[in-house]
């Protein structure tokens, strides 16, 4: 809306920003001083971006190419200015950047906001409030900005309550000046000493000079050298953590810091972090990483897909190359052979560091695995070169008693526990680990003490067949036909029961079940894998796993349905009883009716839909009537 008289345009904040501002204003955030970090971080990004553009268009930075951030408190006016001479913003950019949140998944993320301050703060902790943190300390924020290469300057104003206005402004220097009208309770940020402490704490790693202008004096507050170029021994953990937050836009603590310099055929420095929490957009289909690429200290891009494989997209940080040409377009960069070498170096080193962490601190590694394991597993089918390394890093829940809730196992440990006669690594897939663990197909494995891996990540359906096996042992689904359980001995106490001859008439029963269910199943067989359950469904050898089929259908990748094998447990009382009934007068009719109930039951246990729910209800009713009546 344009107000003719003042040429002032009024805009509403995007709904998500409104929510964010609400949380920001109403949380009693104990560390309000982070607003300064956010503003300095943005200023530094803005200078980085102009420095890059000026490589090819030097006129953009002409006249003022000493990039810097200036902080100036004004006690009389009760305000604080944070200014940079970076790229600046024009009108459209002011509206878009300071009125919306561009990151994908934002609305879904903020929908989780509850109004409970403590919870919402931890949400924000993952998210990063960015520019909007200004409203933690200011009752009104003015932004003066002029885009490099453009003549017109702009003024953006808001009190953070739903609306902001944008209007043309005169005498605006290139870059962005943010004028915070401090709230009464935020006077501390007028005090130069306090400002110094905050900068030292949060922004010491910034590679530009941060100047404090107060009382007619100007003072440089930081070293203004790229943190990653300093020797490791001179960088504190806190500085690393702050740098991590600068690049990740989060507020969490990194789990692991990996900082090294590669020298030799190619020279580069990398500073990578393993995030402390799972970012909310980790499973976005773009699978984008956010690693920042620098060339000799000049920021080039954070959108260079080829520098890190998708399965390591959770890593945050920077790479600074000494060899890549500086004035190369981002498009050409993608095809530079040096990039492939750097990528391979980053992959090897990161995986090696993860292996080290696994060895040193199993618990920390386990929690890393819970957050990022499903992503790392993508590498198992994508990156054959690193397959061995990744298989060593992979962790699994299993049916081993402590496996479900706490313990994770490696494949090597699983193999070490394999039973005599066991030739395969057994696994079962399901919606969740718990659901997989409840599958009736596992009964025979449990009876023999055979451990089964419980897989519940969608990606498992893809890497398992691609990898095929481990240590010369094939992976085999516990839901497949021919699970070879007979080859593995039962413990003595269970042997006797198993050796009991199967109820007379079982074969006849199976034949009748087959005849009755005809096209609804692929086959009916006596089972070795069932103990407590009467029936279960299994995929025939060579057919698609049931869980995978369900998954593909959910994603509409598959029509139709494979037929399953119905396995019956000859030692189960229901089956024995049916076999007996069959030999009696009129038995065939009763058994025909029961056949469908057995199949429906098997479907339900499996989480598969019952083919005819009405018919199922009728059969169940008549069975109940007979039982109770
Ligand atoms: P983020 O930094 O995570 O993108 P912010 O809320 O901090 O989120 O900033 C939003 C956007 O506003 C930035 O991405 C940038 O495009 C723009 N911006 C903020 N501050 C500046 C600045 N000082 N100079 C230029 N652009 C800026
Ligand atoms: Mg920011």
Tab-separated table of N, CA and C in Angstrom, residues 403-552:
chain	number	residue	atom	x	y	z
A	403	UNK	N	18.855	-54.399	23.231
A	403	UNK	CA	19.007	-53.683	21.968
A	403	UNK	C	17.918	-52.674	21.667
A	404	UNK	N	16.716	-52.975	22.142
A	404	UNK	CA	15.592	-52.171	21.691
A	404	UNK	C	15.661	-50.721	22.106
A	405	UNK	N	15.841	-50.513	23.389
A	405	UNK	CA	15.732	-49.146	23.865
A	405	UNK	C	17.074	-48.461	23.986
A	406	UNK	N	18.074	-49.189	24.376
A	406	UNK	CA	19.338	-48.494	24.607
A	406	UNK	C	20.419	-48.931	23.647
A	407	UNK	N	20.772	-50.215	23.736
A	407	UNK	CA	21.986	-50.640	23.065
A	407	UNK	C	21.899	-50.585	21.556
A	408	UNK	N	22.970	-50.148	20.948
A	408	UNK	CA	23.098	-50.211	19.503
A	408	UNK	C	24.189	-51.223	19.234
A	409	UNK	N	24.052	-51.950	18.143
A	409	UNK	CA	25.105	-52.899	17.824
A	409	UNK	C	25.738	-52.563	16.482
A	410	UNK	N	26.977	-53.002	16.338
A	410	UNK	CA	27.632	-52.890	15.035
A	410	UNK	C	27.384	-54.195	14.291
A	411	UNK	N	27.636	-54.212	13.003
A	411	UNK	CA	27.495	-55.456	12.243
A	411	UNK	C	28.532	-56.471	12.702
A	412	UNK	N	29.733	-55.985	12.997
A	412	UNK	CA	30.788	-56.896	13.420
A	412	UNK	C	30.383	-57.612	14.701
A	413	UNK	N	29.801	-56.868	15.651
A	413	UNK	CA	29.381	-57.497	16.895
A	413	UNK	C	28.244	-58.486	16.658
A	414	UNK	N	27.344	-58.126	15.764
A	414	UNK	CA	26.254	-59.047	15.426
A	414	UNK	C	26.833	-60.358	14.904
A	415	UNK	N	27.752	-60.253	13.964
A	415	UNK	CA	28.350	-61.452	13.374
A	415	UNK	C	29.026	-62.290	14.454
A	416	UNK	N	29.654	-61.612	15.401
A	416	UNK	CA	30.307	-62.318	16.502
A	416	UNK	C	29.319	-63.117	17.344
A	417	UNK	N	28.069	-62.719	17.349
A	417	UNK	CA	27.064	-63.419	18.167
A	417	UNK	C	26.240	-64.421	17.364
A	418	UNK	N	26.573	-64.619	16.098
A	418	UNK	CA	25.774	-65.531	15.271
A	418	UNK	C	25.836	-66.955	15.813
A	419	UNK	N	24.718	-67.698	15.682
A	419	UNK	CA	24.618	-69.054	16.219
A	419	UNK	C	25.262	-70.051	15.264
A	420	UNK	N	25.714	-71.202	15.809
A	420	UNK	CA	26.208	-72.243	14.909
A	420	UNK	C	25.105	-72.603	13.914
A	421	UNK	N	25.460	-72.727	12.680
A	421	UNK	CA	24.468	-73.060	11.659
A	421	UNK	C	23.817	-71.839	11.040
A	422	UNK	N	23.999	-70.686	11.672
A	422	UNK	CA	23.392	-69.460	11.116
A	422	UNK	C	24.281	-68.913	10.009
A	423	UNK	N	23.714	-68.751	8.830
A	423	UNK	CA	24.549	-68.317	7.715
A	423	UNK	C	24.286	-66.877	7.291
A	424	UNK	N	23.154	-66.338	7.736
A	424	UNK	CA	22.795	-65.003	7.251
A	424	UNK	C	22.668	-64.014	8.407
A	425	UNK	N	22.761	-62.756	8.038
A	425	UNK	CA	22.468	-61.681	8.985
A	425	UNK	C	20.990	-61.374	8.821
A	426	UNK	N	20.201	-61.684	9.838
A	426	UNK	CA	18.748	-61.521	9.705
A	426	UNK	C	18.320	-60.121	10.099
A	427	UNK	N	17.360	-59.614	9.356
A	427	UNK	CA	16.814	-58.305	9.692
A	427	UNK	C	15.322	-58.325	9.440
A	428	UNK	N	14.656	-57.396	10.038
A	428	UNK	CA	13.239	-57.218	9.752
A	428	UNK	C	12.980	-55.721	9.699
A	429	UNK	N	12.138	-55.297	8.766
A	429	UNK	CA	11.857	-53.869	8.656
A	429	UNK	C	10.442	-53.584	9.132
A	430	UNK	N	10.236	-52.377	9.584
A	430	UNK	CA	8.911	-51.992	10.061
A	430	UNK	C	8.792	-50.485	10.148
A	431	UNK	N	7.586	-50.049	10.464
A	431	UNK	CA	7.287	-48.633	10.617
A	431	UNK	C	8.173	-48.007	11.694
A	432	UNK	N	8.274	-48.724	12.813
A	432	UNK	CA	9.132	-48.295	13.919
A	432	UNK	C	9.885	-49.518	14.402
A	433	UNK	N	10.915	-49.277	15.184
A	433	UNK	CA	11.677	-50.385	15.751
A	433	UNK	C	10.760	-51.259	16.608
A	434	UNK	N	9.873	-50.615	17.361
A	434	UNK	CA	8.987	-51.357	18.249
A	434	UNK	C	8.027	-52.232	17.447
A	435	UNK	N	7.469	-51.658	16.373
A	435	UNK	CA	6.538	-52.434	15.553
A	435	UNK	C	7.256	-53.617	14.918
A	436	UNK	N	8.465	-53.382	14.447
A	436	UNK	CA	9.227	-54.469	13.832
A	436	UNK	C	9.459	-55.572	14.856
A	437	UNK	N	9.743	-55.168	16.096
A	437	UNK	CA	10.057	-56.145	17.131
A	437	UNK	C	8.850	-57.016	17.481
A	438	UNK	N	7.649	-56.520	17.201
A	438	UNK	CA	6.446	-57.283	17.544
A	438	UNK	C	6.046	-58.287	16.465
A	439	UNK	N	6.763	-58.319	15.346
A	439	UNK	CA	6.341	-59.178	14.242
A	439	UNK	C	6.341	-60.646	14.648
A	440	UNK	N	5.275	-61.381	14.325
A	440	UNK	CA	5.221	-62.798	14.680
A	440	UNK	C	6.324	-63.608	14.005
A	441	UNK	N	6.798	-63.118	12.868
A	441	UNK	CA	7.863	-63.863	12.172
A	441	UNK	C	9.117	-64.029	13.028
A	442	UNK	N	9.213	-63.211	14.073
A	442	UNK	CA	10.435	-63.270	14.880
A	442	UNK	C	10.396	-64.379	15.920
A	443	UNK	N	9.226	-64.997	16.108
A	443	UNK	CA	9.093	-65.961	17.197
A	443	UNK	C	10.092	-67.111	17.112
A	444	UNK	N	10.222	-67.685	15.901
A	444	UNK	CA	11.138	-68.804	15.737
A	444	UNK	C	12.589	-68.381	15.928
A	445	UNK	N	12.894	-67.141	15.593
A	445	UNK	CA	14.252	-66.630	15.795
A	445	UNK	C	14.528	-66.479	17.285
A	446	UNK	N	13.521	-65.957	17.992
A	446	UNK	CA	13.680	-65.783	19.435
A	446	UNK	C	13.871	-67.138	20.099
A	447	UNK	N	13.087	-68.148	19.665
A	447	UNK	CA	13.176	-69.473	20.282
A	447	UNK	C	14.580	-70.045	20.128
A	448	UNK	N	15.232	-69.709	19.040
A	448	UNK	CA	16.582	-70.233	18.803
A	448	UNK	C	17.672	-69.282	19.288
A	449	UNK	N	17.256	-68.207	19.877
A	449	UNK	CA	18.243	-67.239	20.356
A	449	UNK	C	18.953	-66.537	19.211
A	450	UNK	N	18.345	-66.501	18.040
A	450	UNK	CA	18.971	-65.847	16.888
A	450	UNK	C	18.567	-64.373	16.880
A	451	UNK	N	19.582	-63.524	16.854
A	451	UNK	CA	19.346	-62.084	16.902
A	451	UNK	C	18.885	-61.588	15.520
A	452	UNK	N	17.953	-60.652	15.531
A	452	UNK	CA	17.477	-60.072	14.281
A	452	UNK	C	17.610	-58.551	14.370
A	453	UNK	N	18.169	-57.936	13.338
A	453	UNK	CA	18.299	-56.476	13.311
A	453	UNK	C	16.942	-55.854	13.011
A	454	UNK	N	16.622	-54.796	13.733
A	454	UNK	CA	15.327	-54.143	13.560
A	454	UNK	C	15.542	-52.847	12.789
A	455	UNK	N	15.034	-52.791	11.578
A	455	UNK	CA	15.276	-51.624	10.732
A	455	UNK	C	13.986	-50.833	10.550
A	456	UNK	N	14.062	-49.543	10.789
A	456	UNK	CA	12.836	-48.746	10.722
A	456	UNK	C	12.999	-47.444	9.939
A	457	UNK	N	14.138	-47.265	9.285
A	457	UNK	CA	14.294	-46.058	8.463
A	457	UNK	C	13.945	-46.400	7.023
A	458	UNK	N	13.179	-45.536	6.353
A	458	UNK	CA	12.825	-45.836	4.955
A	458	UNK	C	14.044	-46.183	4.104
A	459	UNK	N	15.153	-45.533	4.397
A	459	UNK	CA	16.350	-45.753	3.582
A	459	UNK	C	16.859	-47.201	3.689
A	460	UNK	N	16.492	-47.887	4.772
A	460	UNK	CA	16.946	-49.268	4.942
A	460	UNK	C	16.495	-50.176	3.807
A	461	UNK	N	15.315	-49.873	3.258
A	461	UNK	CA	14.789	-50.709	2.187
A	461	UNK	C	15.659	-50.621	0.936
A	462	UNK	N	16.472	-49.572	0.869
A	462	UNK	CA	17.261	-49.381	-0.340
A	462	UNK	C	18.716	-49.825	-0.183
A	463	UNK	N	19.304	-49.490	0.955
A	463	UNK	CA	20.714	-49.845	1.043
A	463	UNK	C	20.906	-51.327	1.316
A	464	UNK	N	19.980	-51.953	2.034
A	464	UNK	CA	20.191	-53.362	2.378
A	464	UNK	C	20.337	-54.229	1.119
A	465	UNK	N	19.374	-54.149	0.175
A	465	UNK	CA	19.569	-54.936	-1.046
A	465	UNK	C	20.783	-54.485	-1.864
A	466	UNK	N	21.099	-53.186	-1.831
A	466	UNK	CA	22.239	-52.708	-2.622
A	466	UNK	C	23.551	-53.253	-2.071
A	467	UNK	N	23.660	-53.315	-0.760
A	467	UNK	CA	24.910	-53.758	-0.143
A	467	UNK	C	24.967	-55.294	-0.122
A	468	UNK	N	23.846	-55.918	0.133
A	468	UNK	CA	23.763	-57.380	0.006
A	468	UNK	C	24.213	-58.184	1.210
A	469	UNK	N	25.282	-57.748	1.862
A	469	UNK	CA	25.778	-58.527	2.988
A	469	UNK	C	26.936	-57.847	3.672
A	470	UNK	N	27.469	-58.531	4.674
A	470	UNK	CA	28.605	-57.972	5.393
A	470	UNK	C	29.487	-59.132	5.810
A	471	UNK	N	30.774	-58.999	5.623
A	471	UNK	CA	31.699	-60.023	6.065
A	471	UNK	C	31.310	-61.385	5.461
A	472	UNK	N	30.965	-61.395	4.193
A	472	UNK	CA	30.596	-62.607	3.455
A	472	UNK	C	29.320	-63.265	3.955
A	473	UNK	N	28.574	-62.580	4.816
A	473	UNK	CA	27.272	-63.111	5.250
A	473	UNK	C	26.172	-62.284	4.587
A	474	UNK	N	25.263	-62.949	3.904
A	474	UNK	CA	24.203	-62.178	3.239
A	474	UNK	C	23.193	-61.616	4.239
A	475	UNK	N	22.627	-60.454	3.907
A	475	UNK	CA	21.491	-59.959	4.685
A	475	UNK	C	20.262	-60.743	4.253
A	476	UNK	N	19.459	-61.148	5.211
A	476	UNK	CA	18.256	-61.899	4.853
A	476	UNK	C	17.093	-61.422	5.698
A	477	UNK	N	15.983	-61.142	5.027
A	477	UNK	CA	14.823	-60.672	5.774
A	477	UNK	C	14.178	-61.826	6.527
A	478	UNK	N	13.833	-61.576	7.778
A	478	UNK	CA	13.177	-62.596	8.590
A	478	UNK	C	11.761	-62.853	8.110
A	479	UNK	N	11.273	-62.025	7.202
A	479	UNK	CA	9.896	-62.224	6.727
A	479	UNK	C	9.876	-62.973	5.404
A	480	UNK	N	11.038	-63.439	4.969
A	480	UNK	CA	11.089	-64.138	3.692
A	480	UNK	C	10.776	-65.612	3.864
A	481	UNK	N	10.289	-66.211	2.778
A	481	UNK	CA	10.167	-67.655	2.773
A	481	UNK	C	11.562	-68.240	2.894
A	482	UNK	N	11.657	-69.485	3.310
A	482	UNK	CA	12.950	-70.169	3.363
A	482	UNK	C	13.958	-69.450	4.214
A	483	UNK	N	13.576	-69.105	5.418
A	483	UNK	CA	14.521	-68.428	6.291
A	483	UNK	C	15.520	-69.408	6.906
A	484	UNK	N	15.506	-70.635	6.481
A	484	UNK	CA	16.503	-71.645	6.891
A	484	UNK	C	16.592	-71.853	8.387
A	485	UNK	N	15.516	-71.649	9.075
A	485	UNK	CA	15.626	-71.757	10.530
A	485	UNK	C	15.899	-73.180	10.993
A	486	UNK	N	15.460	-74.160	10.167
A	486	UNK	CA	15.650	-75.562	10.614
A	486	UNK	C	17.117	-75.873	10.853
A	487	UNK	N	17.990	-75.148	10.146
A	487	UNK	CA	19.421	-75.467	10.269
A	487	UNK	C	19.996	-75.040	11.609
A	488	UNK	N	19.275	-74.182	12.311
A	488	UNK	CA	19.807	-73.688	13.578
A	488	UNK	C	19.117	-74.427	14.708
A	489	UNK	N	19.937	-74.994	15.588
A	489	UNK	CA	19.402	-75.867	16.632
A	489	UNK	C	18.574	-75.086	17.636
A	490	UNK	N	17.510	-75.730	18.126
A	490	UNK	CA	16.724	-75.152	19.216
A	490	UNK	C	17.408	-75.505	20.527
A	491	UNK	N	17.276	-74.672	21.532
A	491	UNK	CA	17.815	-75.052	22.842
A	491	UNK	C	17.046	-76.259	23.388
A	492	UNK	N	17.701	-77.020	24.295
A	492	UNK	CA	17.152	-78.298	24.767
A	492	UNK	C	15.695	-78.192	25.217
A	493	UNK	N	15.394	-77.154	26.016
A	493	UNK	CA	14.052	-77.089	26.599
A	493	UNK	C	12.971	-76.894	25.533
A	494	UNK	N	13.331	-76.328	24.406
A	494	UNK	CA	12.314	-76.087	23.375
A	494	UNK	C	12.246	-77.226	22.370
A	495	UNK	N	13.341	-78.050	22.411
A	495	UNK	CA	13.453	-79.114	21.420
A	495	UNK	C	12.284	-80.080	21.510
A	496	UNK	N	11.955	-80.441	22.768
A	496	UNK	CA	10.947	-81.475	22.974
A	496	UNK	C	9.620	-81.087	22.335
A	497	UNK	N	9.226	-79.866	22.629
A	497	UNK	CA	7.947	-79.397	22.086
A	497	UNK	C	7.975	-79.441	20.561
A	498	UNK	N	9.106	-79.064	20.017
A	498	UNK	CA	9.196	-78.990	18.568
A	498	UNK	C	9.166	-80.375	17.935
A	499	UNK	N	9.698	-81.340	18.711
A	499	UNK	CA	9.772	-82.676	18.134
A	499	UNK	C	8.441	-83.418	18.206
A	500	UNK	N	7.530	-82.876	18.989
A	500	UNK	CA	6.212	-83.501	19.036
A	500	UNK	C	5.668	-83.572	17.621
A	501	UNK	N	5.115	-84.725	17.283
A	501	UNK	CA	4.616	-84.833	15.912
A	501	UNK	C	3.530	-83.796	15.677
A	502	UNK	N	3.514	-83.223	14.502
A	502	UNK	CA	2.481	-82.221	14.248
A	502	UNK	C	1.128	-82.909	14.212
A	503	UNK	N	0.123	-82.149	14.617
A	503	UNK	CA	-1.212	-82.718	14.750
A	503	UNK	C	-1.589	-83.473	13.471
A	504	UNK	N	-2.189	-84.640	13.672
A	504	UNK	CA	-2.623	-85.408	12.512
A	504	UNK	C	-3.594	-84.557	11.709
A	505	UNK	N	-3.531	-84.658	10.438
A	505	UNK	CA	-4.483	-83.907	9.620
A	505	UNK	C	-4.002	-82.522	9.244
A	506	UNK	N	-2.798	-82.126	9.703
A	506	UNK	CA	-2.292	-80.800	9.349
A	506	UNK	C	-2.162	-80.660	7.834
A	507	UNK	N	-1.635	-81.701	7.216
A	507	UNK	CA	-1.446	-81.631	5.759
A	507	UNK	C	-2.772	-81.433	5.038
A	508	UNK	N	-3.779	-82.159	5.495
A	508	UNK	CA	-5.106	-82.018	4.884
A	508	UNK	C	-5.637	-80.607	5.105
A	509	UNK	N	-5.387	-80.078	6.306
A	509	UNK	CA	-5.840	-78.723	6.621
A	509	UNK	C	-5.177	-77.717	5.672
A	510	UNK	N	-3.872	-77.857	5.524
A	510	UNK	CA	-3.142	-76.925	4.655
A	510	UNK	C	-3.679	-77.003	3.227
A	511	UNK	N	-3.947	-78.215	2.773
A	511	UNK	CA	-4.476	-78.390	1.418
A	511	UNK	C	-5.818	-77.674	1.270
A	512	UNK	N	-6.683	-77.798	2.302
A	512	UNK	CA	-7.992	-77.155	2.217
A	512	UNK	C	-7.862	-75.628	2.279
A	513	UNK	N	-6.940	-75.149	3.118
A	513	UNK	CA	-6.720	-73.696	3.211
A	513	UNK	C	-6.305	-73.152	1.846
A	514	UNK	N	-5.419	-73.871	1.209
A	514	UNK	CA	-4.937	-73.454	-0.106
A	514	UNK	C	-6.090	-73.370	-1.090
A	515	UNK	N	-6.912	-74.397	-1.047
A	515	UNK	CA	-8.041	-74.478	-1.963
A	515	UNK	C	-9.011	-73.324	-1.727
A	516	UNK	N	-9.249	-73.032	-0.456
A	516	UNK	CA	-10.215	-71.995	-0.094
A	516	UNK	C	-9.699	-70.599	-0.433
A	517	UNK	N	-8.478	-70.340	-0.034
A	517	UNK	CA	-7.948	-68.973	-0.180
A	517	UNK	C	-7.446	-68.716	-1.605
A	518	UNK	N	-7.296	-69.758	-2.324
A	518	UNK	CA	-6.893	-69.741	-3.739
A	518	UNK	C	-6.086	-68.526	-4.202
A	519	UNK	N	-6.777	-67.533	-4.763
A	519	UNK	CA	-6.077	-66.398	-5.369
A	519	UNK	C	-5.658	-65.341	-4.351
A	520	UNK	N	-6.108	-65.502	-3.122
A	520	UNK	CA	-5.788	-64.478	-2.127
A	520	UNK	C	-4.371	-64.641	-1.568
A	521	UNK	N	-3.801	-65.821	-1.742
A	521	UNK	CA	-2.427	-66.038	-1.255
A	521	UNK	C	-1.609	-66.734	-2.327
A	522	UNK	N	-0.299	-66.679	-2.147
A	522	UNK	CA	0.553	-67.348	-3.116
A	522	UNK	C	0.674	-68.827	-2.774
A	523	UNK	N	0.684	-69.085	-1.462
A	523	UNK	CA	0.830	-70.469	-1.012
A	523	UNK	C	0.447	-70.528	0.460
A	524	UNK	N	0.199	-71.749	0.944
A	524	UNK	CA	0.018	-71.943	2.388
A	524	UNK	C	1.027	-73.009	2.809
A	525	UNK	N	1.761	-72.725	3.874
A	525	UNK	CA	2.806	-73.676	4.286
A	525	UNK	C	2.836	-73.828	5.795
A	526	UNK	N	3.383	-74.957	6.243
A	526	UNK	CA	3.636	-75.126	7.673
A	526	UNK	C	4.860	-74.289	8.013
A	527	UNK	N	4.868	-73.737	9.215
A	527	UNK	CA	5.909	-72.766	9.547
A	527	UNK	C	6.912	-73.274	10.577
A	528	UNK	N	8.145	-72.843	10.408
A	528	UNK	CA	9.172	-73.099	11.426
A	528	UNK	C	9.410	-71.875	12.281
A	529	UNK	N	8.851	-70.738	11.836
A	529	UNK	CA	9.260	-69.517	12.525
A	529	UNK	C	8.245	-69.086	13.563
A	530	UNK	N	7.126	-69.776	13.650
A	530	UNK	CA	6.107	-69.340	14.598
A	530	UNK	C	6.180	-70.142	15.888
A	531	UNK	N	5.952	-69.480	16.989
A	531	UNK	CA	5.873	-70.154	18.285
A	531	UNK	C	4.508	-69.869	18.901
A	532	UNK	N	4.271	-68.605	19.264
A	532	UNK	CA	3.044	-68.256	19.975
A	532	UNK	C	1.886	-67.944	19.034
A	533	UNK	N	2.213	-67.521	17.814
A	533	UNK	CA	1.141	-67.132	16.901
A	533	UNK	C	0.686	-68.310	16.049
A	534	UNK	N	-0.574	-68.242	15.608
A	534	UNK	CA	-1.126	-69.317	14.792
A	534	UNK	C	-0.712	-69.184	13.334
A	535	UNK	N	-0.691	-67.939	12.858
A	535	UNK	CA	-0.399	-67.720	11.442
A	535	UNK	C	0.446	-66.466	11.251
A	536	UNK	N	1.099	-66.368	10.117
A	536	UNK	CA	1.719	-65.105	9.718
A	536	UNK	C	1.838	-65.089	8.204
A	537	UNK	N	2.091	-63.902	7.680
A	537	UNK	CA	2.308	-63.765	6.246
A	537	UNK	C	3.796	-63.588	6.003
A	538	UNK	N	4.294	-64.176	4.950
A	538	UNK	CA	5.680	-63.911	4.582
A	538	UNK	C	5.762	-63.657	3.088
A	539	UNK	N	6.843	-62.950	2.716
A	539	UNK	CA	7.088	-62.730	1.293
A	539	UNK	C	7.800	-63.971	0.775
A	540	UNK	N	7.406	-64.437	-0.384
A	540	UNK	CA	8.087	-65.598	-0.938
A	540	UNK	C	9.503	-65.195	-1.328
A	541	UNK	N	10.390	-66.158	-1.270
A	541	UNK	CA	11.767	-65.920	-1.707
A	541	UNK	C	11.739	-65.204	-3.059
A	542	UNK	N	12.427	-64.085	-3.165
A	542	UNK	CA	12.452	-63.390	-4.460
A	542	UNK	C	11.348	-62.356	-4.629
A	543	UNK	N	10.344	-62.369	-3.766
A	543	UNK	CA	9.293	-61.353	-3.865
A	543	UNK	C	9.669	-60.121	-3.056
A	544	UNK	N	8.931	-59.059	-3.309
A	544	UNK	CA	9.230	-57.811	-2.609
A	544	UNK	C	8.832	-57.887	-1.139
A	545	UNK	N	9.699	-57.363	-0.299
A	545	UNK	CA	9.427	-57.333	1.124
A	545	UNK	C	8.124	-56.584	1.409
A	546	UNK	N	7.381	-57.058	2.402
A	546	UNK	CA	6.058	-56.462	2.628
A	546	UNK	C	6.127	-55.002	3.044
A	547	UNK	N	7.088	-54.699	3.906
A	547	UNK	CA	7.180	-53.325	4.379
A	547	UNK	C	7.572	-52.386	3.238
A	548	UNK	N	8.482	-52.845	2.400
A	548	UNK	CA	8.896	-52.021	1.257
A	548	UNK	C	7.701	-51.765	0.342
A	549	UNK	N	6.915	-52.819	0.129
A	549	UNK	CA	5.759	-52.665	-0.748
A	549	UNK	C	4.826	-51.589	-0.197
A	550	UNK	N	4.614	-51.638	1.116
A	550	UNK	CA	3.725	-50.660	1.730
A	550	UNK	C	4.294	-49.247	1.547
A	551	UNK	N	5.598	-49.133	1.759
A	551	UNK	CA	6.279	-47.842	1.641
A	551	UNK	C	6.137	-47.269	0.226
A	552	UNK	N	6.369	-48.120	-0.766
A	552	UNK	CA	6.284	-47.660	-2.151
A	552	UNK	C	4.860	-47.247	-2.494
